[in-house]
GROMACS .gro file of C-alpha atoms in nm:
model
  280
    1UNK     CA    1   7.110   9.071  12.034
    2UNK     CA    2   7.065   9.436  11.937
    3UNK     CA    3   6.864   9.539  11.653
    4UNK     CA    4   6.972   9.803  11.418
    5UNK     CA    5   6.778   9.941  11.120
    6UNK     CA    6   6.985   9.991  10.813
    7UNK     CA    7   6.836  10.340  10.764
    8UNK     CA    8   7.054  10.447  11.060
    9UNK     CA    9   7.370  10.329  10.876
   10UNK     CA   10   7.257  10.531  10.558
   11UNK     CA   11   7.202  10.854  10.765
   12UNK     CA   12   7.523  10.825  10.927
   13UNK     CA   13   7.725  10.748  10.602
   14UNK     CA   14   7.555  11.037  10.438
   15UNK     CA   15   7.669  11.278  10.707
   16UNK     CA   16   8.024  11.130  10.713
   17UNK     CA   17   8.057  11.193  10.314
   18UNK     CA   18   7.991  11.560  10.358
   19UNK     CA   19   8.182  11.597  10.675
   20UNK     CA   20   8.498  11.452  10.577
   21UNK     CA   21   8.522  11.622  10.234
   22UNK     CA   22   8.465  11.989  10.381
   23UNK     CA   23   8.627  11.965  10.760
   24UNK     CA   24   8.981  11.815  10.742
   25UNK     CA   25   9.056  11.622  11.064
   26UNK     CA   26   9.203  11.801  11.343
   27UNK     CA   27   9.516  11.564  11.342
   28UNK     CA   28   9.583  11.629  10.980
   29UNK     CA   29   9.543  12.032  11.028
   30UNK     CA   30   9.769  12.013  11.347
   31UNK     CA   31  10.054  11.819  11.165
   32UNK     CA   32  10.051  12.070  10.871
   33UNK     CA   33  10.049  12.360  11.117
   34UNK     CA   34  10.363  12.207  11.291
   35UNK     CA   35  10.548  12.132  10.986
   36UNK     CA   36  10.484  12.469  10.871
   37UNK     CA   37  10.697  12.588  11.167
   38UNK     CA   38  10.991  12.383  11.086
   39UNK     CA   39  11.002  12.367  10.704
   40UNK     CA   40  11.350  12.489  10.606
   41UNK     CA   41  11.256  12.594  10.256
   42UNK     CA   42  11.085  12.962  10.222
   43UNK     CA   43  10.885  12.826   9.923
   44UNK     CA   44  10.788  12.517  10.117
   45UNK     CA   45  10.679  12.724  10.404
   46UNK     CA   46  10.450  12.963  10.178
   47UNK     CA   47  10.291  12.642  10.026
   48UNK     CA   48  10.221  12.489  10.375
   49UNK     CA   49  10.067  12.827  10.465
   50UNK     CA   50   9.825  12.820  10.165
   51UNK     CA   51   9.742  12.467  10.238
   52UNK     CA   52   9.644  12.547  10.582
   53UNK     CA   53   9.452  12.846  10.463
   54UNK     CA   54   9.253  12.645  10.223
   55UNK     CA   55   9.142  12.380  10.505
   56UNK     CA   56   9.038  12.710  10.694
   57UNK     CA   57   8.828  12.841  10.383
   58UNK     CA   58   8.680  12.503  10.321
   59UNK     CA   59   8.551  12.490  10.662
   60UNK     CA   60   8.427  12.860  10.673
   61UNK     CA   61   8.237  12.842  10.335
   62UNK     CA   62   8.146  12.460  10.371
   63UNK     CA   63   8.304  12.360  10.060
   64UNK     CA   64   8.517  12.063   9.948
   65UNK     CA   65   8.877  12.080  10.052
   66UNK     CA   66   8.961  11.940   9.718
   67UNK     CA   67   8.803  11.913   9.391
   68UNK     CA   68   8.844  11.548   9.390
   69UNK     CA   69   8.604  11.436   9.651
   70UNK     CA   70   8.734  11.080   9.621
   71UNK     CA   71   8.624  10.718   9.588
   72UNK     CA   72   8.418  10.637   9.904
   73UNK     CA   73   8.619  10.355  10.098
   74UNK     CA   74   8.440  10.231  10.431
   75UNK     CA   75   8.568  10.019  10.684
   76UNK     CA   76   8.283   9.867  10.888
   77UNK     CA   77   8.342   9.674  11.210
   78UNK     CA   78   8.020   9.504  11.330
   79UNK     CA   79   7.970   9.353  11.632
   80UNK     CA   80   7.855   8.979  11.624
   81UNK     CA   81   7.568   9.073  11.862
   82UNK     CA   82   7.401   9.318  11.620
   83UNK     CA   83   7.115   9.213  11.407
   84UNK     CA   84   7.033   9.430  11.108
   85UNK     CA   85   6.682   9.480  11.001
   86UNK     CA   86   6.475   9.635  10.716
   87UNK     CA   87   6.711   9.580  10.436
   88UNK     CA   88   7.072   9.492  10.312
   89UNK     CA   89   7.374   9.650  10.473
   90UNK     CA   90   7.543   9.691  10.165
   91UNK     CA   91   7.258   9.857   9.994
   92UNK     CA   92   7.225  10.095  10.299
   93UNK     CA   93   7.596  10.192  10.283
   94UNK     CA   94   7.572  10.287   9.899
   95UNK     CA   95   7.263  10.471   9.975
   96UNK     CA   96   7.430  10.678  10.207
   97UNK     CA   97   7.715  10.753   9.968
   98UNK     CA   98   7.477  10.836   9.712
   99UNK     CA   99   7.263  11.086   9.913
  100UNK     CA  100   7.599  11.237  10.074
  101UNK     CA  101   7.774  11.293   9.744
  102UNK     CA  102   7.437  11.414   9.554
  103UNK     CA  103   7.299  11.650   9.850
  104UNK     CA  104   7.640  11.775   9.950
  105UNK     CA  105   7.723  11.858   9.584
  106UNK     CA  106   8.024  11.643   9.586
  107UNK     CA  107   8.190  11.547   9.264
  108UNK     CA  108   8.107  11.209   9.137
  109UNK     CA  109   8.425  11.016   9.027
  110UNK     CA  110   8.312  10.685   8.992
  111UNK     CA  111   8.284  10.486   8.663
  112UNK     CA  112   8.092  10.166   8.650
  113UNK     CA  113   8.313   9.970   8.455
  114UNK     CA  114   8.708  10.028   8.460
  115UNK     CA  115   8.737   9.991   8.061
  116UNK     CA  116   8.398  10.132   7.942
  117UNK     CA  117   8.421  10.400   8.169
  118UNK     CA  118   8.068  10.541   8.202
  119UNK     CA  119   7.998  10.754   8.522
  120UNK     CA  120   7.756  10.618   8.771
  121UNK     CA  121   7.661  10.966   8.855
  122UNK     CA  122   7.607  10.909   9.245
  123UNK     CA  123   7.990  10.805   9.333
  124UNK     CA  124   7.895  10.450   9.413
  125UNK     CA  125   7.951  10.166   9.468
  126UNK     CA  126   8.165  10.222   9.774
  127UNK     CA  127   8.479  10.010   9.841
  128UNK     CA  128   8.350   9.828  10.170
  129UNK     CA  129   8.580   9.633  10.407
  130UNK     CA  130   8.369   9.425  10.657
  131UNK     CA  131   8.519   9.298  10.997
  132UNK     CA  132   8.310   9.088  11.240
  133UNK     CA  133   8.398   9.190  11.608
  134UNK     CA  134   8.260   9.109  11.948
  135UNK     CA  135   8.019   9.298  12.120
  136UNK     CA  136   7.682   9.494  11.985
  137UNK     CA  137   7.851   9.807  11.879
  138UNK     CA  138   7.917   9.902  11.506
  139UNK     CA  139   8.217  10.116  11.424
  140UNK     CA  140   8.213  10.287  11.067
  141UNK     CA  141   8.538  10.475  10.937
  142UNK     CA  142   8.494  10.664  10.611
  143UNK     CA  143   8.783  10.765  10.414
  144UNK     CA  144   8.729  10.944  10.051
  145UNK     CA  145   9.024  10.835   9.849
  146UNK     CA  146   9.158  11.076   9.568
  147UNK     CA  147   9.333  10.926   9.299
  148UNK     CA  148   9.614  11.161   9.213
  149UNK     CA  149   9.762  11.003   9.507
  150UNK     CA  150   9.603  10.659   9.471
  151UNK     CA  151   9.767  10.624   9.145
  152UNK     CA  152  10.109  10.673   9.301
  153UNK     CA  153  10.078  10.345   9.513
  154UNK     CA  154  10.263  10.028   9.467
  155UNK     CA  155  10.308   9.648   9.558
  156UNK     CA  156  10.600   9.439   9.562
  157UNK     CA  157  10.647   9.072   9.643
  158UNK     CA  158  10.949   9.072   9.798
  159UNK     CA  159  11.164   8.758   9.881
  160UNK     CA  160  11.193   8.701  10.270
  161UNK     CA  161  11.569   8.748  10.249
  162UNK     CA  162  11.509   9.103  10.120
  163UNK     CA  163  11.399   9.165  10.505
  164UNK     CA  164  11.356   9.500  10.658
  165UNK     CA  165  11.632   9.661  10.438
  166UNK     CA  166  11.418   9.560  10.129
  167UNK     CA  167  11.117   9.704  10.282
  168UNK     CA  168  11.271  10.054  10.377
  169UNK     CA  169  11.416  10.054  10.002
  170UNK     CA  170  11.092   9.982   9.841
  171UNK     CA  171  10.903  10.238  10.032
  172UNK     CA  172  11.157  10.535   9.980
  173UNK     CA  173  11.164  10.443   9.639
  174UNK     CA  174  10.792  10.446   9.581
  175UNK     CA  175  10.784  10.790   9.718
  176UNK     CA  176  11.095  10.919   9.510
  177UNK     CA  177  10.922  10.780   9.193
  178UNK     CA  178  10.577  10.944   9.296
  179UNK     CA  179  10.750  11.317   9.323
  180UNK     CA  180  10.504  11.593   9.326
  181UNK     CA  181  10.216  11.381   9.169
  182UNK     CA  182  10.030  11.289   9.490
  183UNK     CA  183  10.037  11.657   9.630
  184UNK     CA  184  10.290  11.625   9.910
  185UNK     CA  185  10.324  11.651  10.210
  186UNK     CA  186  10.153  11.288  10.189
  187UNK     CA  187  10.069  11.032  10.426
  188UNK     CA  188  10.217  10.704  10.373
  189UNK     CA  189  10.038  10.388  10.451
  190UNK     CA  190  10.248  10.059  10.456
  191UNK     CA  191  10.125   9.699  10.459
  192UNK     CA  192  10.346   9.422  10.522
  193UNK     CA  193  10.268   9.059  10.516
  194UNK     CA  194   9.966   8.843  10.449
  195UNK     CA  195   9.880   8.797  10.103
  196UNK     CA  196   9.887   9.047   9.787
  197UNK     CA  197   9.519   9.154   9.866
  198UNK     CA  198   9.580   9.167  10.258
  199UNK     CA  199   9.894   9.389  10.246
  200UNK     CA  200   9.684   9.620  10.012
  201UNK     CA  201   9.390   9.618  10.280
  202UNK     CA  202   9.604   9.665  10.576
  203UNK     CA  203   9.805   9.966  10.391
  204UNK     CA  204   9.467  10.140  10.311
  205UNK     CA  205   9.344  10.100  10.686
  206UNK     CA  206   9.694  10.233  10.795
  207UNK     CA  207   9.582  10.578  10.620
  208UNK     CA  208   9.292  10.599  10.852
  209UNK     CA  209   9.516  10.619  11.157
  210UNK     CA  210   9.563  10.947  11.337
  211UNK     CA  211   9.884  11.141  11.241
  212UNK     CA  212  10.113  11.095  11.506
  213UNK     CA  213  10.017  10.772  11.618
  214UNK     CA  214  10.267  10.486  11.630
  215UNK     CA  215  10.247  10.114  11.581
  216UNK     CA  216  10.215   9.957  11.947
  217UNK     CA  217  10.515   9.716  11.846
  218UNK     CA  218  10.830   9.909  11.931
  219UNK     CA  219  10.988   9.745  11.634
  220UNK     CA  220  10.760   9.881  11.389
  221UNK     CA  221  10.720  10.195  11.558
  222UNK     CA  222  11.100  10.254  11.504
  223UNK     CA  223  11.048  10.138  11.149
  224UNK     CA  224  10.799  10.423  11.115
  225UNK     CA  225  11.027  10.671  11.232
  226UNK     CA  226  11.306  10.546  11.028
  227UNK     CA  227  11.071  10.559  10.701
  228UNK     CA  228  10.949  10.929  10.803
  229UNK     CA  229  11.312  11.051  10.832
  230UNK     CA  230  11.428  10.895  10.511
  231UNK     CA  231  11.128  11.015  10.324
  232UNK     CA  232  11.166  11.366  10.436
  233UNK     CA  233  11.540  11.370  10.358
  234UNK     CA  234  11.433  11.341   9.982
  235UNK     CA  235  11.376  11.683   9.952
  236UNK     CA  236  11.063  11.651   9.750
  237UNK     CA  237  10.919  11.911   9.977
  238UNK     CA  238  10.548  12.078   9.976
  239UNK     CA  239  10.387  12.013   9.631
  240UNK     CA  240  10.717  11.893   9.511
  241UNK     CA  241  10.885  12.224   9.479
  242UNK     CA  242  11.148  12.124   9.729
  243UNK     CA  243  11.181  12.135  10.112
  244UNK     CA  244  11.211  11.931  10.435
  245UNK     CA  245  10.838  11.830  10.450
  246UNK     CA  246  10.775  11.535  10.188
  247UNK     CA  247  10.567  11.337  10.431
  248UNK     CA  248  10.340  11.397  10.739
  249UNK     CA  249  10.379  11.071  10.859
  250UNK     CA  250  10.448  10.706  10.788
  251UNK     CA  251  10.190  10.435  10.922
  252UNK     CA  252  10.289  10.072  10.931
  253UNK     CA  253  10.061   9.772  10.957
  254UNK     CA  254  10.166   9.414  10.953
  255UNK     CA  255  10.001   9.061  10.938
  256UNK     CA  256  10.144   8.712  10.938
  257UNK     CA  257  10.273   8.564  10.617
  258UNK     CA  258  10.391   8.257  10.420
  259UNK     CA  259  10.743   8.127  10.493
  260UNK     CA  260  10.802   8.185  10.113
  261UNK     CA  261  10.679   8.548  10.095
  262UNK     CA  262  10.717   8.905  10.191
  263UNK     CA  263  10.429   9.102  10.026
  264UNK     CA  264  10.459   9.493  10.072
  265UNK     CA  265  10.200   9.745   9.969
  266UNK     CA  266  10.272  10.122   9.979
  267UNK     CA  267   9.962  10.325   9.978
  268UNK     CA  268   9.990  10.714   9.954
  269UNK     CA  269   9.753  10.976  10.049
  270UNK     CA  270   9.780  11.338   9.967
  271UNK     CA  271   9.810  11.610  10.222
  272UNK     CA  272   9.419  11.632  10.261
  273UNK     CA  273   9.425  11.304  10.439
  274UNK     CA  274   9.047  11.267  10.486
  275UNK     CA  275   8.928  11.021  10.725
  276UNK     CA  276   8.622  11.026  10.996
  277UNK     CA  277   8.486  10.775  11.226
  278UNK     CA  278   8.143  10.706  11.403
  279UNK     CA  279   7.986  10.456  11.618
  280UNK     CA  280   7.653  10.335  11.611
   0.00000   0.00000   0.00000
């Protein structure tokens, strides 16, 4: 049994909050640069150049990539041989978010109640997804989620007879309806199966995958490629001003489901698809 002090978790979360909001992950930057070379629209090409320049400025000046520094979403994969000491894991995570957003001068966007809407003033509480794994390591994935793109996400309980074609139509329709609102080029996370909440969870998790990675199942790898091609054929383009780059990538995750259902969730990320991981 390995003992870990929750203070170590707080320390890492604090650092990740600041790092993810200032330094865009290499996979995202590389993808933007790649699409800038192939973008057919002159306006779209210039916009992509501006987005890339913004990434570099944020890094050089150590400033947030976007004014919306997001709601803190954390995936915590905890080895079952880990024993936490000196406090609560959940409290330690929220303390890390509190310190990161306060000391990093990041915008605090969380309201403590969805209807009465009083700001918590420290961007807590975080959205935390726990998973128990084997071994004695802890993997933390942090993804600050801006709501311009979050608001464009949709769910649909398809009938099983809708099949693959129904899923494709729904995903493409969702992106089409979103138009310029999620600040394209976007990253699209698709969760298929499970129950309503499971489909949403795996769609969110899909957004933390590296751009360019593919589902290990060849069937779903093919589905990701098909969806990416159809979405980029919509012509929405960078920032919605037309072009061939509407999405940087599409990631599909699946889970077994009931014989009577086919839940599908589309979760969208803006071009600043922020994610960072660390291991304790």
